[in-house]
PDB file of C-alpha atoms in Angstrom:
ATOM      1  CA  MET R1026      43.386  37.334 -86.337  1.00 77.00           C
ATOM      2  CA  GLU R1027      45.397  39.265 -84.138  1.00 84.00           C
ATOM      3  CA  ALA R1028      42.939  42.029 -84.321  1.00 85.00           C
ATOM      4  CA  VAL R1029      40.153  39.693 -83.353  1.00 86.00           C
ATOM      5  CA  TYR R1030      42.315  38.422 -80.564  1.00 87.00           C
ATOM      6  CA  LEU R1031      42.970  41.944 -79.338  1.00 89.00           C
ATOM      7  CA  VAL R1032      39.292  42.810 -79.566  1.00 88.00           C
ATOM      8  CA  VAL R1033      38.270  39.662 -77.683  1.00 89.00           C
ATOM      9  CA  ASN R1034      41.003  40.350 -75.128  1.00 90.00           C
ATOM     10  CA  GLY R1035      39.911  43.942 -74.851  1.00 89.00           C
ATOM     11  CA  VAL R1036      36.267  42.919 -74.454  1.00 91.00           C
ATOM     12  CA  GLY R1037      37.316  40.381 -71.761  1.00 91.00           C
ATOM     13  CA  LEU R1038      39.327  43.033 -70.023  1.00 91.00           C
ATOM     14  CA  VAL R1039      36.425  45.485 -70.225  1.00 91.00           C
ATOM     15  CA  LEU R1040      34.059  42.799 -68.895  1.00 92.00           C
ATOM     16  CA  ASP R1041      36.465  42.046 -66.069  1.00 91.00           C
ATOM     17  CA  LEU R1042      36.753  45.716 -65.304  1.00 91.00           C
ATOM     18  CA  LEU R1043      32.982  46.064 -65.502  1.00 91.00           C
ATOM     19  CA  THR R1044      32.518  43.079 -63.191  1.00 92.00           C
ATOM     20  CA  LEU R1045      35.045  44.573 -60.773  1.00 90.00           C
ATOM     21  CA  MET R1046      33.217  47.863 -60.890  1.00 88.00           C
ATOM     22  CA  LEU R1047      29.881  46.136 -60.363  1.00 89.00           C
ATOM     23  CA  ASP R1048      31.308  44.140 -57.447  1.00 89.00           C
ATOM     24  CA  LEU R1049      32.816  47.273 -55.939  1.00 88.00           C
ATOM     25  CA  ASN R1050      29.620  49.092 -56.577  1.00 86.00           C
ATOM     26  CA  PHE R1051      27.596  46.301 -54.982  1.00 88.00           C
ATOM     27  CA  LEU R1052      29.976  46.182 -52.010  1.00 90.00           C
ATOM     28  CA  LEU R1053      29.913  49.931 -51.588  1.00 88.00           C
ATOM     29  CA  VAL R1054      26.198  50.289 -52.127  1.00 88.00           C
ATOM     30  CA  SER R1055      25.310  47.330 -49.944  1.00 90.00           C
ATOM     31  CA  SER R1056      27.660  48.582 -47.206  1.00 90.00           C
ATOM     32  CA  LEU R1057      26.276  52.053 -47.579  1.00 89.00           C
ATOM     33  CA  LEU R1058      22.726  50.757 -47.507  1.00 90.00           C
ATOM     34  CA  ALA R1059      23.486  48.527 -44.501  1.00 92.00           C
ATOM     35  CA  THR R1060      25.109  51.460 -42.712  1.00 93.00           C
ATOM     36  CA  LEU R1061      22.183  53.668 -43.602  1.00 93.00           C
ATOM     37  CA  ALA R1062      19.720  51.008 -42.421  1.00 94.00           C
ATOM     38  CA  TRP R1063      21.663  50.583 -39.177  1.00 94.00           C
ATOM     39  CA  LEU R1064      21.788  54.361 -38.709  1.00 94.00           C
ATOM     40  CA  LEU R1065      18.056  54.660 -39.320  1.00 94.00           C
ATOM     41  CA  ALA R1066      17.360  51.791 -36.906  1.00 93.00           C
ATOM     42  CA  PHE R1067      19.701  53.381 -34.338  1.00 92.00           C
ATOM     43  CA  ILE R1068      18.009  56.754 -34.686  1.00 93.00           C
ATOM     44  CA  TYR R1069      14.577  55.130 -34.613  1.00 94.00           C
ATOM     45  CA  ASN R1070      15.407  53.072 -31.482  1.00 93.00           C
ATOM     46  CA  LEU R1071      17.510  55.761 -29.789  1.00 93.00           C
ATOM     47  CA  PRO R1072      14.726  57.227 -27.596  1.00 92.00           C
ATOM     48  CA  HIS R1073      13.611  53.790 -26.462  1.00 93.00           C
ATOM     49  CA  THR R1074      17.207  52.766 -25.828  1.00 92.00           C
ATOM     50  CA  VAL R1075      17.965  55.915 -23.875  1.00 93.00           C
ATOM     51  CA  LEU R1076      14.768  55.607 -21.810  1.00 95.00           C
ATOM     52  CA  THR R1077      15.408  51.934 -21.121  1.00 94.00           C
ATOM     53  CA  SER R1078      19.008  52.688 -20.154  1.00 94.00           C
ATOM     54  CA  LEU R1079      17.884  55.490 -17.854  1.00 95.00           C
ATOM     55  CA  LEU R1080      15.202  53.231 -16.383  1.00 96.00           C
ATOM     56  CA  HIS R1081      17.727  50.465 -15.667  1.00 95.00           C
ATOM     57  CA  LEU R1082      20.173  53.025 -14.318  1.00 95.00           C
ATOM     58  CA  GLY R1083      17.455  54.430 -12.020  1.00 95.00           C
ATOM     59  CA  ARG R1084      16.435  50.945 -10.885  1.00 96.00           C
ATOM     60  CA  GLY R1085      20.059  50.085 -10.210  1.00 95.00           C
ATOM     61  CA  PHE R1086      20.547  53.327  -8.282  1.00 96.00           C
ATOM     62  CA  LEU R1087      17.350  52.774  -6.275  1.00 96.00           C
ATOM     63  CA  LEU R1088      18.254  49.163  -5.512  1.00 96.00           C
ATOM     64  CA  SER R1089      21.755  50.243  -4.497  1.00 96.00           C
ATOM     65  CA  LEU R1090      20.270  52.952  -2.283  1.00 96.00           C
ATOM     66  CA  LEU R1091      17.783  50.463  -0.836  1.00 96.00           C
ATOM     67  CA  ALA R1092      20.593  47.983  -0.124  1.00 96.00           C
ATOM     68  CA  LEU R1093      22.588  50.762   1.539  1.00 96.00           C
ATOM     69  CA  VAL R1094      19.591  51.790   3.668  1.00 96.00           C
ATOM     70  CA  GLU R1095      18.932  48.166   4.583  1.00 96.00           C
ATOM     71  CA  ALA R1096      22.571  47.697   5.589  1.00 96.00           C
ATOM     72  CA  VAL R1097      22.485  50.875   7.708  1.00 96.00           C
ATOM     73  CA  VAL R1098      19.190  49.843   9.345  1.00 96.00           C
ATOM     74  CA  ARG R1099      20.460  46.333  10.077  1.00 96.00           C
ATOM     75  CA  PHE R1100      23.708  47.752  11.456  1.00 95.00           C
ATOM     76  CA  THR R1101      21.780  50.241  13.595  1.00 96.00           C
ATOM     77  CA  PHE R1102      19.329  47.657  14.898  1.00 95.00           C
ATOM     78  CA  GLY R1103      22.185  45.242  15.544  1.00 95.00           C
ATOM     79  CA  GLY R1104      23.993  47.920  17.531  1.00 95.00           C
ATOM     80  CA  LEU R1105      20.823  48.808  19.447  1.00 95.00           C
ATOM     81  CA  GLN R1106      20.169  45.144  20.155  1.00 94.00           C
ATOM     82  CA  ALA R1107      23.732  44.700  21.406  1.00 93.00           C
ATOM     83  CA  LEU R1108      23.352  47.818  23.561  1.00 93.00           C
ATOM     84  CA  GLY R1109      20.024  46.516  24.891  1.00 90.00           C
ATOM     85  CA  THR R1110      21.582  43.150  25.670  1.00 90.00           C
ATOM     86  CA  LEU R1111      24.470  44.880  27.429  1.00 89.00           C
ATOM     87  CA  LEU R1112      22.083  47.038  29.478  1.00 88.00           C
ATOM     88  CA  TYR R1113      19.917  44.015  30.290  1.00 86.00           C
ATOM     89  CA  SER R1114      22.975  42.082  31.444  1.00 84.00           C
ATOM     90  CA  CYS R1115      24.023  45.092  33.555  1.00 85.00           C
ATOM     91  CA  TYR R1116      20.485  45.237  34.955  1.00 84.00           C
ATOM     92  CA  SER R1117      20.654  41.512  35.730  1.00 79.00           C
ATOM     93  CA  GLY R1118      24.010  42.060  37.429  1.00 80.00           C
ATOM     94  CA  LEU R1119      22.559  44.927  39.455  1.00 83.00           C
ATOM     95  CA  GLU R1120      19.586  42.770  40.409  1.00 82.00           C
ATOM     96  CA  SER R1121      22.039  40.088  41.517  1.00 80.00           C
ATOM     97  CA  LEU R1122      23.913  42.654  43.602  1.00 82.00           C
ATOM     98  CA  LYS R1123      20.612  43.833  45.076  1.00 84.00           C
ATOM     99  CA  LEU R1124      19.728  40.238  45.903  1.00 81.00           C
ATOM    100  CA  LEU R1125      23.144  39.752  47.527  1.00 82.00           C
ATOM    101  CA  GLY R1126      22.586  42.950  49.537  1.00 83.00           C
ATOM    102  CA  HIS R1127      19.213  41.700  50.732  1.00 83.00           C
ATOM    103  CA  LEU R1128      20.743  38.352  51.562  1.00 81.00           C
ATOM    104  CA  ALA R1129      23.580  39.994  53.524  1.00 83.00           C
ATOM    105  CA  SER R1130      21.115  42.253  55.349  1.00 85.00           C
ATOM    106  CA  HIS R1131      18.912  39.297  56.186  1.00 82.00           C
ATOM    107  CA  GLY R1132      21.944  37.308  57.342  1.00 80.00           C
ATOM    108  CA  ALA R1133      23.087  40.201  59.539  1.00 81.00           C
ATOM    109  CA  LEU R1134      19.629  40.607  61.061  1.00 83.00           C
ATOM    110  CA  ARG R1135      19.292  36.877  61.635  1.00 79.00           C
ATOM    111  CA  SER R1136      22.744  36.659  63.207  1.00 78.00           C
ATOM    112  CA  ARG R1137      21.917  39.617  65.461  1.00 76.00           C
ATOM    113  CA  GLU R1138      18.639  37.922  66.348  1.00 77.00           C
ATOM    114  CA  PHE R1139      20.425  34.656  67.075  1.00 72.00           C
ATOM    115  CA  LEU R1140      22.988  36.513  69.148  1.00 71.00           C
ATOM    116  CA  ASN R1141      20.262  38.314  71.094  1.00 70.00           C
ATOM    117  CA  ARG R1142      18.351  35.086  71.532  1.00 72.00           C
ATOM    118  CA  GLY R1143      21.511  33.355  72.624  1.00 69.00           C
ATOM    119  CA  ILE R1144      22.310  36.020  75.228  1.00 68.00           C
ATOM    120  CA  LEU R1145      18.683  36.171  76.336  1.00 68.00           C
ATOM    121  CA  ASN R1146      18.550  32.393  76.476  1.00 69.00           C
ATOM    122  CA  MET R1147      21.709  32.326  78.564  1.00 69.00           C
ATOM    123  CA  VAL R1148      20.306  34.977  80.928  1.00 69.00           C
ATOM    124  CA  SER R1149      16.935  33.285  80.891  1.00 71.00           C
ATOM    125  CA  ASN R1150      18.536  29.917  81.472  1.00 73.00           C
ATOM    126  CA  GLY R1151      20.571  31.372  84.317  1.00 73.00           C
ATOM    127  CA  HIS R1152      17.427  32.922  85.764  1.00 74.00           C
ATOM    128  CA  ALA R1153      15.554  29.652  85.281  1.00 76.00           C
ATOM    129  CA  LEU R1154      18.391  27.732  86.923  1.00 78.00           C
ATOM    130  CA  LEU R1155      18.434  30.169  89.866  1.00 82.00           C
ATOM    131  CA  ARG R1156      14.670  29.961  90.184  1.00 84.00           C
ATOM    132  CA  GLN R1157      14.767  26.172  90.098  1.00 83.00           C
ATOM    133  CA  ALA R1158      17.483  26.219  92.751  1.00 83.00           C
ATOM    134  CA  CYS R1159      15.339  28.514  94.873  1.00 87.00           C
ATOM    135  CA  ASP R1160      12.316  26.250  94.334  1.00 85.00           C
ATOM    136  CA  ILE R1161      14.402  23.239  95.367  1.00 84.00           C
ATOM    137  CA  CYS R1162      15.515  25.085  98.505  1.00 84.00           C
ATOM    138  CA  ALA R1163      11.905  26.084  99.258  1.00 83.00           C
ATOM    139  CA  ILE R1164      10.713  22.513  98.815  1.00 82.00           C
ATOM    140  CA  ALA R1165      13.550  21.232 100.968  1.00 80.00           C
ATOM    141  CA  MET R1166      12.739  23.819 103.628  1.00 82.00           C
ATOM    142  CA  SER R1167       9.104  22.892 103.537  1.00 79.00           C
ATOM    143  CA  LEU R1168      10.022  19.276 104.102  1.00 77.00           C
ATOM    144  CA  VAL R1169      12.040  20.131 107.199  1.00 74.00           C
ATOM    145  CA  PRO R1170       9.733  19.996 110.226  1.00 72.00           C
ATOM    146  CA  GLN R1171       8.918  23.398 111.654  1.00 69.00           C
ATOM    147  CA  PRO R1172       9.382  23.844 115.361  1.00 66.00           C
ATOM    148  CA  THR R1173       6.260  24.457 117.363  1.00 68.00           C
ATOM    149  CA  THR R1174       5.747  27.448 119.655  1.00 67.00           C
ATOM    150  CA  GLY R1175       6.607  25.410 122.669  1.00 66.00           C
ATOM    151  CA  GLN R1176       9.865  24.296 121.174  1.00 65.00           C
ATOM    152  CA  LEU R1177      10.676  27.863 120.262  1.00 62.00           C
ATOM    153  CA  ALA R1178       9.976  29.045 123.776  1.00 62.00           C
ATOM    154  CA  LYS R1179      12.324  26.429 125.156  1.00 67.00           C
ATOM    155  CA  SER R1180      15.064  27.449 122.826  1.00 63.00           C
ATOM    156  CA  GLY R1181      14.502  31.147 123.484  1.00 60.00           C
ATOM    157  CA  ARG R1182      13.566  32.147 119.989  1.00 56.00           C
ATOM    158  CA  SER R1183      10.808  34.509 119.024  1.00 55.00           C
ATOM    159  CA  THR R1184       7.407  33.191 118.119  1.00 53.00           C
ATOM    160  CA  ARG R1185       7.139  35.523 115.254  1.00 56.00           C
ATOM    161  CA  SER R1186       6.994  33.634 111.941  1.00 56.00           C
ATOM    162  CA  PRO R1187       9.281  34.621 109.059  1.00 54.00           C
ATOM    163  CA  PRO R1188       7.712  36.743 106.314  1.00 54.00           C
ATOM    164  CA  ARG R1189       6.351  34.775 103.429  1.00 57.00           C
ATOM    165  CA  TRP R1190       7.206  35.751  99.906  1.00 53.00           C
ATOM    166  CA  PRO R1191       4.215  36.194  97.634  1.00 52.00           C
ATOM    167  CA  GLN R1192       3.724  33.612  94.976  1.00 53.00           C
ATOM    168  CA  GLU R1193       4.308  34.724  91.446  1.00 51.00           C
ATOM    169  CA  GLY R1194       1.247  36.271  89.839  1.00 48.00           C
ATOM    170  CA  VAL R1195      -0.634  36.520  93.121  1.00 48.00           C
ATOM    171  CA  LEU R1196      -0.779  39.836  94.961  1.00 51.00           C
ATOM    172  CA  SER R1197      -0.090  39.635  98.662  1.00 54.00           C
ATOM    173  CA  GLN R1198      -2.130  41.641 101.118  1.00 56.00           C
ATOM    174  CA  ASP R1199      -0.700  43.352 104.144  1.00 58.00           C
ATOM    175  CA  PRO R1200      -2.729  42.093 107.157  1.00 57.00           C
ATOM    176  CA  ALA R1201      -2.248  45.330 109.151  1.00 60.00           C
ATOM    177  CA  THR R1202      -3.365  47.818 106.493  1.00 63.00           C
ATOM    178  CA  GLY R1203      -5.327  45.571 104.146  1.00 57.00           C
ATOM    179  CA  HIS R1204      -3.634  47.019 101.104  1.00 57.00           C
ATOM    180  CA  SER R1205      -2.250  44.931  98.233  1.00 57.00           C
ATOM    181  CA  SER R1206       1.411  45.175  97.532  1.00 52.00           C
TER     182      SER R1206
END
């Protein structure tokens, strides 16, 4: 019986060894086949993967370049707009200074005109006052009775009448020559 026991044990051990070998074989073959399948799939999809990667890389580069260009353009236009605003504000300031210059010039001319008018008005008023005084004296003298020729002869004065001043705007005529003066 011991021989049968050894044979059965030996067969069990051989079966265990065979099962181990089959398991190892299955593991190795399945791993090898999976690796081979993955390698074939990788090789098969490699061109598409490379092209897609290059396409995404190119798109990323182009979008990065476009973003950079957009940032530069916005920065440039912002700077130009700020420069334009600065120049416009300087132009507005210069226009304000020009307006102040015109205002000062106008004020100086008006003050000179007022000064001239004031002096002319004073002279004119003085002339008008003198003329009115002379008119008052002439009216007063005309109201005083004039002596007749007889009264002048009694007093010993000449009968010659005083010269008359011509009225303003009217030319006087010399009676001896007949010419206008």
